[in-house]
Amino acid sequence: VVGKFAWDRSALPRVWARTVPVHPSDPLRGRYVRLWLDAEDHRAAGDSTAGVEFFARDSVLAVRPATGWRGLRVRGPSPPGAAGVVVWEPVACFIPEHVPDPSRLEPGQTLWVEVSIPRRGLPRPIQIEVRRDAP
């Protein structure tokens, strides 16, 4: 597994994406944060395609209609000030015990995650960052 993730990080496209934190519901998995990924929507206007796939465009995480497989569902429009749409399936990012929970944000902060983008499925989190919004 370690070798697979190391290869993914070196070979797959990597981008930073704004996230919407979701509180974890499974205490048996360890300490982690579940994140909905915010992505630019590159579907045609009015397109209600059931499945989408991720891709990197100009160093930004984006979605388009899935080709040749089921794809992932879109949850809905992003929160105000975000890029486009939030994808329904959240990703889990595990955090060490000594690190404060990054999903507990102060006003004016946003949570970002660097992800690698596989050909199919959800992007894989690499690292989390809390950013202060521009004034």
mmCIF file of N, CA and C in Angstrom:
data_model
loop_
_atom_site.group_PDB
_atom_site.id
_atom_site.type_symbol
_atom_site.label_atom_id
_atom_site.label_comp_id
_atom_site.label_asym_id
_atom_site.label_seq_id
_atom_site.Cartn_x
_atom_site.Cartn_y
_atom_site.Cartn_z
ATOM 1 N N VAL A 1 0.827 -1.184 0.000
ATOM 2 C CA VAL A 1 0.000 0.000 0.000
ATOM 3 C C VAL A 1 0.874 1.252 0.000
ATOM 4 N N VAL A 2 1.927 1.241 0.801
ATOM 5 C CA VAL A 2 2.826 2.401 0.872
ATOM 6 C C VAL A 2 3.444 2.669 -0.497
ATOM 7 N N GLY A 3 3.876 1.608 -1.182
ATOM 8 C CA GLY A 3 4.458 1.763 -2.509
ATOM 9 C C GLY A 3 3.454 2.318 -3.509
ATOM 10 N N LYS A 4 2.211 1.871 -3.442
ATOM 11 C CA LYS A 4 1.157 2.359 -4.337
ATOM 12 C C LYS A 4 0.940 3.853 -4.143
ATOM 13 N N PHE A 5 0.823 4.280 -2.878
ATOM 14 C CA PHE A 5 0.607 5.706 -2.617
ATOM 15 C C PHE A 5 1.823 6.540 -3.010
ATOM 16 N N ALA A 6 3.025 6.007 -2.814
ATOM 17 C CA ALA A 6 4.231 6.734 -3.230
ATOM 18 C C ALA A 6 4.248 6.896 -4.744
ATOM 19 N N TRP A 7 3.883 5.837 -5.470
ATOM 20 C CA TRP A 7 3.818 5.934 -6.932
ATOM 21 C C TRP A 7 2.746 6.939 -7.348
ATOM 22 N N ASP A 8 1.566 6.881 -6.728
ATOM 23 C CA ASP A 8 0.483 7.828 -7.039
ATOM 24 C C ASP A 8 0.960 9.263 -6.901
ATOM 25 N N ARG A 9 1.645 9.549 -5.808
ATOM 26 C CA ARG A 9 2.087 10.928 -5.545
ATOM 27 C C ARG A 9 3.120 11.410 -6.551
ATOM 28 N N SER A 10 3.909 10.489 -7.084
ATOM 29 C CA SER A 10 4.936 10.896 -8.044
ATOM 30 C C SER A 10 4.421 10.919 -9.480
ATOM 31 N N ALA A 11 3.436 10.091 -9.815
ATOM 32 C CA ALA A 11 3.017 9.948 -11.212
ATOM 33 C C ALA A 11 1.695 10.637 -11.554
ATOM 34 N N LEU A 12 0.791 10.758 -10.597
ATOM 35 C CA LEU A 12 -0.531 11.324 -10.894
ATOM 36 C C LEU A 12 -0.534 12.841 -10.742
ATOM 37 N N PRO A 13 -1.455 13.525 -11.440
ATOM 38 C CA PRO A 13 -1.573 14.975 -11.250
ATOM 39 C C PRO A 13 -1.931 15.296 -9.799
ATOM 40 N N ARG A 14 -1.386 16.404 -9.291
ATOM 41 C CA ARG A 14 -1.652 16.851 -7.921
ATOM 42 C C ARG A 14 -2.150 18.281 -7.954
ATOM 43 N N VAL A 15 -3.184 18.560 -7.168
ATOM 44 C CA VAL A 15 -3.727 19.917 -7.068
ATOM 45 C C VAL A 15 -4.172 20.176 -5.631
ATOM 46 N N TRP A 16 -4.334 21.462 -5.299
ATOM 47 C CA TRP A 16 -4.936 21.871 -4.033
ATOM 48 C C TRP A 16 -6.406 22.138 -4.294
ATOM 49 N N ALA A 17 -7.266 21.684 -3.398
ATOM 50 C CA ALA A 17 -8.703 21.878 -3.550
ATOM 51 C C ALA A 17 -9.286 22.388 -2.244
ATOM 52 N N ARG A 18 -10.206 23.327 -2.368
ATOM 53 C CA ARG A 18 -10.940 23.798 -1.194
ATOM 54 C C ARG A 18 -11.866 22.677 -0.737
ATOM 55 N N THR A 19 -12.082 22.565 0.559
ATOM 56 C CA THR A 19 -12.919 21.493 1.079
ATOM 57 C C THR A 19 -13.990 22.034 2.009
ATOM 58 N N VAL A 20 -14.967 21.185 2.245
ATOM 59 C CA VAL A 20 -16.011 21.450 3.231
ATOM 60 C C VAL A 20 -15.904 20.311 4.237
ATOM 61 N N PRO A 21 -15.502 20.588 5.498
ATOM 62 C CA PRO A 21 -15.326 19.497 6.456
ATOM 63 C C PRO A 21 -16.653 18.860 6.860
ATOM 64 N N VAL A 22 -16.600 17.554 7.090
ATOM 65 C CA VAL A 22 -17.729 16.773 7.579
ATOM 66 C C VAL A 22 -17.242 16.079 8.842
ATOM 67 N N HIS A 23 -18.015 16.102 9.887
ATOM 68 C CA HIS A 23 -17.575 15.451 11.120
ATOM 69 C C HIS A 23 -17.559 13.938 10.936
ATOM 70 N N PRO A 24 -16.498 13.285 11.398
ATOM 71 C CA PRO A 24 -16.416 11.836 11.246
ATOM 72 C C PRO A 24 -17.492 11.137 12.066
ATOM 73 N N SER A 25 -17.957 10.009 11.543
ATOM 74 C CA SER A 25 -19.004 9.274 12.251
ATOM 75 C C SER A 25 -18.550 7.890 12.682
ATOM 76 N N ASP A 26 -17.283 7.536 12.494
ATOM 77 C CA ASP A 26 -16.797 6.211 12.836
ATOM 78 C C ASP A 26 -15.574 6.311 13.741
ATOM 79 N N PRO A 27 -15.763 6.217 15.060
ATOM 80 C CA PRO A 27 -14.636 6.366 15.985
ATOM 81 C C PRO A 27 -13.637 5.210 15.927
ATOM 82 N N LEU A 28 -13.961 4.099 15.271
ATOM 83 C CA LEU A 28 -13.065 2.957 15.218
ATOM 84 C C LEU A 28 -11.945 3.111 14.194
ATOM 85 N N ARG A 29 -12.055 4.069 13.284
ATOM 86 C CA ARG A 29 -11.052 4.225 12.221
ATOM 87 C C ARG A 29 -9.841 5.020 12.671
ATOM 88 N N GLY A 30 -9.861 5.598 13.835
ATOM 89 C CA GLY A 30 -8.752 6.438 14.272
ATOM 90 C C GLY A 30 -9.118 7.904 14.128
ATOM 91 N N ARG A 31 -8.123 8.762 14.240
ATOM 92 C CA ARG A 31 -8.359 10.202 14.189
ATOM 93 C C ARG A 31 -8.246 10.677 12.746
ATOM 94 N N TYR A 32 -9.337 11.178 12.221
ATOM 95 C CA TYR A 32 -9.338 11.623 10.837
ATOM 96 C C TYR A 32 -10.391 12.702 10.636
ATOM 97 N N VAL A 33 -10.301 13.359 9.491
ATOM 98 C CA VAL A 33 -11.265 14.376 9.099
ATOM 99 C C VAL A 33 -11.860 13.943 7.773
ATOM 100 N N ARG A 34 -13.175 13.950 7.670
ATOM 101 C CA ARG A 34 -13.829 13.662 6.395
ATOM 102 C C ARG A 34 -14.052 14.985 5.686
ATOM 103 N N LEU A 35 -13.771 15.007 4.381
ATOM 104 C CA LEU A 35 -13.820 16.246 3.611
ATOM 105 C C LEU A 35 -14.618 16.055 2.328
ATOM 106 N N TRP A 36 -15.534 16.979 2.076
ATOM 107 C CA TRP A 36 -16.166 17.047 0.768
ATOM 108 C C TRP A 36 -15.282 17.943 -0.083
ATOM 109 N N LEU A 37 -14.973 17.509 -1.294
ATOM 110 C CA LEU A 37 -14.103 18.271 -2.180
ATOM 111 C C LEU A 37 -14.909 19.261 -3.014
ATOM 112 N N ASP A 38 -14.430 20.476 -3.068
ATOM 113 C CA ASP A 38 -15.027 21.540 -3.862
ATOM 114 C C ASP A 38 -14.279 21.587 -5.187
ATOM 115 N N ALA A 39 -14.997 21.475 -6.297
ATOM 116 C CA ALA A 39 -14.342 21.418 -7.602
ATOM 117 C C ALA A 39 -15.059 22.315 -8.604
ATOM 118 N N GLU A 40 -14.288 22.813 -9.574
ATOM 119 C CA GLU A 40 -14.896 23.575 -10.674
ATOM 120 C C GLU A 40 -15.778 22.630 -11.476
ATOM 121 N N ASP A 41 -16.916 23.133 -11.904
ATOM 122 C CA ASP A 41 -17.873 22.325 -12.655
ATOM 123 C C ASP A 41 -17.671 22.581 -14.149
ATOM 124 N N HIS A 42 -17.213 21.552 -14.871
ATOM 125 C CA HIS A 42 -16.989 21.675 -16.313
ATOM 126 C C HIS A 42 -17.997 20.848 -17.105
ATOM 127 N N ARG A 43 -19.213 20.767 -16.579
ATOM 128 C CA ARG A 43 -20.299 20.144 -17.323
ATOM 129 C C ARG A 43 -21.021 21.248 -18.080
ATOM 130 N N ALA A 44 -21.745 20.888 -19.125
ATOM 131 C CA ALA A 44 -22.517 21.869 -19.887
ATOM 132 C C ALA A 44 -23.609 22.454 -18.997
ATOM 133 N N ALA A 45 -23.985 23.694 -19.265
ATOM 134 C CA ALA A 45 -25.048 24.350 -18.493
ATOM 135 C C ALA A 45 -26.311 23.493 -18.536
ATOM 136 N N GLY A 46 -26.887 23.253 -17.379
ATOM 137 C CA GLY A 46 -28.099 22.454 -17.302
ATOM 138 C C GLY A 46 -27.856 20.957 -17.360
ATOM 139 N N ASP A 47 -26.594 20.532 -17.444
ATOM 140 C CA ASP A 47 -26.274 19.104 -17.512
ATOM 141 C C ASP A 47 -26.499 18.491 -16.135
ATOM 142 N N SER A 48 -27.356 17.499 -16.064
ATOM 143 C CA SER A 48 -27.618 16.829 -14.791
ATOM 144 C C SER A 48 -27.022 15.431 -14.806
ATOM 145 N N THR A 49 -25.851 15.292 -15.411
ATOM 146 C CA THR A 49 -25.177 14.002 -15.500
ATOM 147 C C THR A 49 -25.056 13.384 -14.116
ATOM 148 N N ALA A 50 -25.477 12.133 -14.003
ATOM 149 C CA ALA A 50 -25.448 11.461 -12.708
ATOM 150 C C ALA A 50 -24.019 11.212 -12.240
ATOM 151 N N GLY A 51 -23.116 10.884 -13.154
ATOM 152 C CA GLY A 51 -21.751 10.572 -12.762
ATOM 153 C C GLY A 51 -20.748 11.576 -13.273
ATOM 154 N N VAL A 52 -19.806 11.937 -12.422
ATOM 155 C CA VAL A 52 -18.734 12.847 -12.822
ATOM 156 C C VAL A 52 -17.402 12.197 -12.504
ATOM 157 N N GLU A 53 -16.350 12.695 -13.148
ATOM 158 C CA GLU A 53 -14.990 12.261 -12.844
ATOM 159 C C GLU A 53 -14.127 13.486 -12.621
ATOM 160 N N PHE A 54 -13.066 13.310 -11.857
ATOM 161 C CA PHE A 54 -12.159 14.405 -11.537
ATOM 162 C C PHE A 54 -11.061 14.526 -12.583
ATOM 163 N N PHE A 55 -10.580 15.750 -12.761
ATOM 164 C CA PHE A 55 -9.391 15.998 -13.567
ATOM 165 C C PHE A 55 -8.768 17.299 -13.097
ATOM 166 N N ALA A 56 -7.507 17.516 -13.478
ATOM 167 C CA ALA A 56 -6.806 18.742 -13.116
ATOM 168 C C ALA A 56 -6.828 19.680 -14.311
ATOM 169 N N ARG A 57 -7.212 20.919 -14.072
ATOM 170 C CA ARG A 57 -7.208 21.916 -15.134
ATOM 171 C C ARG A 57 -6.600 23.191 -14.578
ATOM 172 N N ASP A 58 -5.475 23.590 -15.128
ATOM 173 C CA ASP A 58 -4.758 24.783 -14.674
ATOM 174 C C ASP A 58 -4.521 24.744 -13.164
ATOM 175 N N SER A 59 -4.053 23.611 -12.662
ATOM 176 C CA SER A 59 -3.750 23.410 -11.242
ATOM 177 C C SER A 59 -4.967 23.562 -10.333
ATOM 178 N N VAL A 60 -6.140 23.293 -10.871
ATOM 179 C CA VAL A 60 -7.382 23.367 -10.109
ATOM 180 C C VAL A 60 -8.121 22.053 -10.252
ATOM 181 N N LEU A 61 -8.728 21.587 -9.178
ATOM 182 C CA LEU A 61 -9.538 20.381 -9.221
ATOM 183 C C LEU A 61 -10.851 20.694 -9.925
ATOM 184 N N ALA A 62 -11.228 19.849 -10.888
ATOM 185 C CA ALA A 62 -12.444 20.084 -11.666
ATOM 186 C C ALA A 62 -13.166 18.760 -11.901
ATOM 187 N N VAL A 63 -14.455 18.855 -12.252
ATOM 188 C CA VAL A 63 -15.241 17.669 -12.600
ATOM 189 C C VAL A 63 -15.835 17.844 -13.988
ATOM 190 N N ARG A 64 -16.032 16.708 -14.672
ATOM 191 C CA ARG A 64 -16.686 16.662 -15.980
ATOM 192 C C ARG A 64 -17.541 15.399 -16.000
ATOM 193 N N PRO A 65 -18.441 15.258 -16.975
ATOM 194 C CA PRO A 65 -19.240 14.031 -17.036
ATOM 195 C C PRO A 65 -18.332 12.805 -17.158
ATOM 196 N N ALA A 66 -18.683 11.758 -16.444
ATOM 197 C CA ALA A 66 -17.882 10.531 -16.467
ATOM 198 C C ALA A 66 -18.005 9.854 -17.823
ATOM 199 N N THR A 67 -16.901 9.279 -18.282
ATOM 200 C CA THR A 67 -16.900 8.557 -19.550
ATOM 201 C C THR A 67 -16.539 7.105 -19.304
ATOM 202 N N GLY A 68 -17.421 6.197 -19.689
ATOM 203 C CA GLY A 68 -17.121 4.780 -19.651
ATOM 204 C C GLY A 68 -17.233 4.090 -18.313
ATOM 205 N N TRP A 69 -17.662 4.757 -17.280
ATOM 206 C CA TRP A 69 -17.885 4.109 -15.992
ATOM 207 C C TRP A 69 -18.921 4.902 -15.224
ATOM 208 N N ARG A 70 -19.349 4.385 -14.108
ATOM 209 C CA ARG A 70 -20.442 4.970 -13.332
ATOM 210 C C ARG A 70 -20.166 6.403 -12.889
ATOM 211 N N GLY A 71 -18.993 6.668 -12.433
ATOM 212 C CA GLY A 71 -18.660 8.003 -11.971
ATOM 213 C C GLY A 71 -19.139 8.270 -10.554
ATOM 214 N N LEU A 72 -18.938 9.488 -10.102
ATOM 215 C CA LEU A 72 -19.290 9.910 -8.752
ATOM 216 C C LEU A 72 -20.447 10.894 -8.799
ATOM 217 N N ARG A 73 -21.249 10.913 -7.759
ATOM 218 C CA ARG A 73 -22.398 11.817 -7.716
ATOM 219 C C ARG A 73 -22.002 13.198 -7.202
ATOM 220 N N VAL A 74 -22.707 14.210 -7.691
ATOM 221 C CA VAL A 74 -22.503 15.576 -7.241
ATOM 222 C C VAL A 74 -23.491 15.862 -6.117
ATOM 223 N N ARG A 75 -22.996 16.430 -5.028
ATOM 224 C CA ARG A 75 -23.832 16.751 -3.869
ATOM 225 C C ARG A 75 -24.660 17.999 -4.133
ATOM 226 N N GLY A 76 -24.078 18.980 -4.756
ATOM 227 C CA GLY A 76 -24.795 20.212 -5.039
ATOM 228 C C GLY A 76 -23.839 21.373 -5.143
ATOM 229 N N PRO A 77 -24.387 22.577 -5.285
ATOM 230 C CA PRO A 77 -23.520 23.751 -5.396
ATOM 231 C C PRO A 77 -22.641 23.921 -4.164
ATOM 232 N N SER A 78 -21.461 24.486 -4.374
ATOM 233 C CA SER A 78 -20.541 24.750 -3.276
ATOM 234 C C SER A 78 -21.060 25.888 -2.411
ATOM 235 N N PRO A 79 -20.515 26.013 -1.205
ATOM 236 C CA PRO A 79 -20.867 27.136 -0.355
ATOM 237 C C PRO A 79 -20.470 28.457 -1.006
ATOM 238 N N PRO A 80 -21.026 29.566 -0.565
ATOM 239 C CA PRO A 80 -20.672 30.860 -1.156
ATOM 240 C C PRO A 80 -19.161 31.092 -1.162
ATOM 241 N N GLY A 81 -18.667 31.614 -2.270
ATOM 242 C CA GLY A 81 -17.252 31.915 -2.406
ATOM 243 C C GLY A 81 -16.405 30.739 -2.852
ATOM 244 N N ALA A 82 -17.033 29.596 -3.089
ATOM 245 C CA ALA A 82 -16.283 28.413 -3.500
ATOM 246 C C ALA A 82 -16.294 28.288 -5.021
ATOM 247 N N ALA A 83 -15.630 27.242 -5.532
ATOM 248 C CA ALA A 83 -15.380 27.129 -6.965
ATOM 249 C C ALA A 83 -16.572 26.672 -7.797
ATOM 250 N N GLY A 84 -17.303 25.665 -7.378
ATOM 251 C CA GLY A 84 -18.340 25.155 -8.259
ATOM 252 C C GLY A 84 -19.301 24.180 -7.620
ATOM 253 N N VAL A 85 -18.904 22.907 -7.516
ATOM 254 C CA VAL A 85 -19.771 21.872 -6.958
ATOM 255 C C VAL A 85 -19.004 21.063 -5.911
ATOM 256 N N VAL A 86 -19.758 20.449 -5.022
ATOM 257 C CA VAL A 86 -19.185 19.553 -4.022
ATOM 258 C C VAL A 86 -19.590 18.135 -4.409
ATOM 259 N N VAL A 87 -18.639 17.238 -4.445
ATOM 260 C CA VAL A 87 -18.914 15.853 -4.807
ATOM 261 C C VAL A 87 -19.395 15.098 -3.575
ATOM 262 N N TRP A 88 -20.402 14.258 -3.771
ATOM 263 C CA TRP A 88 -21.124 13.610 -2.681
ATOM 264 C C TRP A 88 -20.246 12.765 -1.776
ATOM 265 N N GLU A 89 -19.376 11.938 -2.330
ATOM 266 C CA GLU A 89 -18.564 11.038 -1.520
ATOM 267 C C GLU A 89 -17.413 11.802 -0.877
ATOM 268 N N PRO A 90 -17.351 11.857 0.459
ATOM 269 C CA PRO A 90 -16.231 12.550 1.106
ATOM 270 C C PRO A 90 -14.979 11.687 1.110
ATOM 271 N N VAL A 91 -13.832 12.335 1.220
ATOM 272 C CA VAL A 91 -12.566 11.620 1.368
ATOM 273 C C VAL A 91 -12.146 11.718 2.826
ATOM 274 N N ALA A 92 -11.406 10.727 3.298
ATOM 275 C CA ALA A 92 -10.928 10.723 4.680
ATOM 276 C C ALA A 92 -9.452 11.056 4.692
ATOM 277 N N CYS A 93 -9.077 11.972 5.550
ATOM 278 C CA CYS A 93 -7.677 12.347 5.703
ATOM 279 C C CYS A 93 -7.303 12.116 7.166
ATOM 280 N N PHE A 94 -6.412 11.179 7.399
ATOM 281 C CA PHE A 94 -6.033 10.824 8.757
ATOM 282 C C PHE A 94 -5.039 11.842 9.310
ATOM 283 N N ILE A 95 -5.192 12.158 10.595
ATOM 284 C CA ILE A 95 -4.337 13.165 11.231
ATOM 285 C C ILE A 95 -3.724 12.576 12.500
ATOM 286 N N PRO A 96 -2.487 12.975 12.831
ATOM 287 C CA PRO A 96 -1.833 12.473 14.045
ATOM 288 C C PRO A 96 -2.544 12.968 15.305
ATOM 289 N N GLU A 97 -2.331 12.255 16.392
ATOM 290 C CA GLU A 97 -2.970 12.586 17.669
ATOM 291 C C GLU A 97 -2.557 13.961 18.199
ATOM 292 N N HIS A 98 -1.309 14.357 17.986
ATOM 293 C CA HIS A 98 -0.805 15.606 18.575
ATOM 294 C C HIS A 98 -1.189 16.855 17.781
ATOM 295 N N VAL A 99 -1.822 16.699 16.621
ATOM 296 C CA VAL A 99 -2.183 17.839 15.778
ATOM 297 C C VAL A 99 -3.618 18.272 16.103
ATOM 298 N N PRO A 100 -3.855 19.582 16.277
ATOM 299 C CA PRO A 100 -5.226 20.035 16.520
ATOM 300 C C PRO A 100 -6.126 19.708 15.321
ATOM 301 N N ASP A 101 -7.392 19.500 15.574
ATOM 302 C CA ASP A 101 -8.351 19.170 14.523
ATOM 303 C C ASP A 101 -8.445 20.325 13.534
ATOM 304 N N PRO A 102 -8.003 20.134 12.273
ATOM 305 C CA PRO A 102 -8.019 21.231 11.307
ATOM 306 C C PRO A 102 -9.421 21.601 10.820
ATOM 307 N N SER A 103 -10.414 20.768 11.093
ATOM 308 C CA SER A 103 -11.769 21.087 10.626
ATOM 309 C C SER A 103 -12.467 22.110 11.512
ATOM 310 N N ARG A 104 -11.901 22.421 12.658
ATOM 311 C CA ARG A 104 -12.458 23.449 13.547
ATOM 312 C C ARG A 104 -11.841 24.789 13.158
ATOM 313 N N LEU A 105 -12.519 25.475 12.264
ATOM 314 C CA LEU A 105 -11.985 26.705 11.688
ATOM 315 C C LEU A 105 -12.485 27.938 12.421
ATOM 316 N N GLU A 106 -11.631 28.938 12.462
ATOM 317 C CA GLU A 106 -12.008 30.247 12.981
ATOM 318 C C GLU A 106 -12.632 31.041 11.848
ATOM 319 N N PRO A 107 -13.390 32.093 12.167
ATOM 320 C CA PRO A 107 -13.938 32.932 11.099
ATOM 321 C C PRO A 107 -12.820 33.470 10.210
ATOM 322 N N GLY A 108 -13.055 33.435 8.897
ATOM 323 C CA GLY A 108 -12.067 33.920 7.943
ATOM 324 C C GLY A 108 -11.062 32.878 7.505
ATOM 325 N N GLN A 109 -11.221 31.635 7.923
ATOM 326 C CA GLN A 109 -10.314 30.576 7.513
ATOM 327 C C GLN A 109 -11.040 29.583 6.612
ATOM 328 N N THR A 110 -10.286 28.959 5.704
ATOM 329 C CA THR A 110 -10.823 27.895 4.854
ATOM 330 C C THR A 110 -9.870 26.710 4.918
ATOM 331 N N LEU A 111 -10.417 25.535 4.705
ATOM 332 C CA LEU A 111 -9.638 24.309 4.752
ATOM 333 C C LEU A 111 -9.365 23.830 3.335
ATOM 334 N N TRP A 112 -8.094 23.517 3.039
ATOM 335 C CA TRP A 112 -7.676 23.061 1.720
ATOM 336 C C TRP A 112 -6.968 21.729 1.875
ATOM 337 N N VAL A 113 -6.993 20.925 0.836
ATOM 338 C CA VAL A 113 -6.302 19.642 0.852
ATOM 339 C C VAL A 113 -5.598 19.456 -0.493
ATOM 340 N N GLU A 114 -4.360 18.967 -0.434
ATOM 341 C CA GLU A 114 -3.656 18.605 -1.662
ATOM 342 C C GLU A 114 -4.014 17.156 -1.965
ATOM 343 N N VAL A 115 -4.408 16.897 -3.200
ATOM 344 C CA VAL A 115 -4.837 15.557 -3.597
ATOM 345 C C VAL A 115 -4.111 15.119 -4.862
ATOM 346 N N SER A 116 -3.965 13.797 -5.007
ATOM 347 C CA SER A 116 -3.541 13.231 -6.284
ATOM 348 C C SER A 116 -4.800 12.715 -6.958
ATOM 349 N N ILE A 117 -4.859 12.805 -8.290
ATOM 350 C CA ILE A 117 -6.083 12.486 -9.022
ATOM 351 C C ILE A 117 -5.881 11.224 -9.854
ATOM 352 N N PRO A 118 -6.463 10.100 -9.404
ATOM 353 C CA PRO A 118 -6.373 8.868 -10.200
ATOM 354 C C PRO A 118 -7.315 8.928 -11.400
ATOM 355 N N ARG A 119 -7.148 7.987 -12.326
ATOM 356 C CA ARG A 119 -8.020 7.978 -13.512
ATOM 357 C C ARG A 119 -9.473 7.714 -13.138
ATOM 358 N N ARG A 120 -9.701 6.914 -12.110
ATOM 359 C CA ARG A 120 -11.059 6.611 -11.659
ATOM 360 C C ARG A 120 -11.129 6.730 -10.150
ATOM 361 N N GLY A 121 -12.291 7.132 -9.662
ATOM 362 C CA GLY A 121 -12.510 7.185 -8.228
ATOM 363 C C GLY A 121 -12.163 8.532 -7.623
ATOM 364 N N LEU A 122 -12.194 8.541 -6.303
ATOM 365 C CA LEU A 122 -11.949 9.772 -5.560
ATOM 366 C C LEU A 122 -10.476 10.153 -5.548
ATOM 367 N N PRO A 123 -10.198 11.452 -5.534
ATOM 368 C CA PRO A 123 -8.815 11.883 -5.333
ATOM 369 C C PRO A 123 -8.316 11.397 -3.974
ATOM 370 N N ARG A 124 -7.014 11.234 -3.859
ATOM 371 C CA ARG A 124 -6.416 10.736 -2.625
ATOM 372 C C ARG A 124 -5.715 11.879 -1.890
ATOM 373 N N PRO A 125 -6.129 12.162 -0.650
ATOM 374 C CA PRO A 125 -5.518 13.263 0.103
ATOM 375 C C PRO A 125 -4.043 13.020 0.394
ATOM 376 N N ILE A 126 -3.271 14.104 0.323
ATOM 377 C CA ILE A 126 -1.854 14.040 0.634
ATOM 378 C C ILE A 126 -1.569 14.849 1.898
ATOM 379 N N GLN A 127 -2.043 16.098 1.920
ATOM 380 C CA GLN A 127 -1.834 16.950 3.091
ATOM 381 C C GLN A 127 -2.955 17.975 3.200
ATOM 382 N N ILE A 128 -3.149 18.473 4.421
ATOM 383 C CA ILE A 128 -4.206 19.465 4.707
ATOM 384 C C ILE A 128 -3.549 20.789 5.053
ATOM 385 N N GLU A 129 -4.236 21.870 4.707
ATOM 386 C CA GLU A 129 -3.740 23.216 5.038
ATOM 387 C C GLU A 129 -4.910 24.119 5.391
ATOM 388 N N VAL A 130 -4.741 24.934 6.429
ATOM 389 C CA VAL A 130 -5.732 25.937 6.782
ATOM 390 C C VAL A 130 -5.231 27.267 6.229
ATOM 391 N N ARG A 131 -6.077 27.934 5.439
ATOM 392 C CA ARG A 131 -5.693 29.219 4.852
ATOM 393 C C ARG A 131 -6.601 30.324 5.372
ATOM 394 N N ARG A 132 -6.019 31.489 5.507
ATOM 395 C CA ARG A 132 -6.787 32.663 5.903
ATOM 396 C C ARG A 132 -7.325 33.313 4.637
ATOM 397 N N ASP A 133 -8.628 33.629 4.639
ATOM 398 C CA ASP A 133 -9.242 34.289 3.489
ATOM 399 C C ASP A 133 -8.619 35.663 3.269
ATOM 400 N N ALA A 134 -8.567 36.065 2.003
ATOM 401 C CA ALA A 134 -8.048 37.388 1.669
ATOM 402 C C ALA A 134 -9.022 38.443 2.185
ATOM 403 N N PRO A 135 -8.505 39.557 2.734
ATOM 404 C CA PRO A 135 -9.399 40.600 3.283
ATOM 405 C C PRO A 135 -10.192 41.309 2.216
#
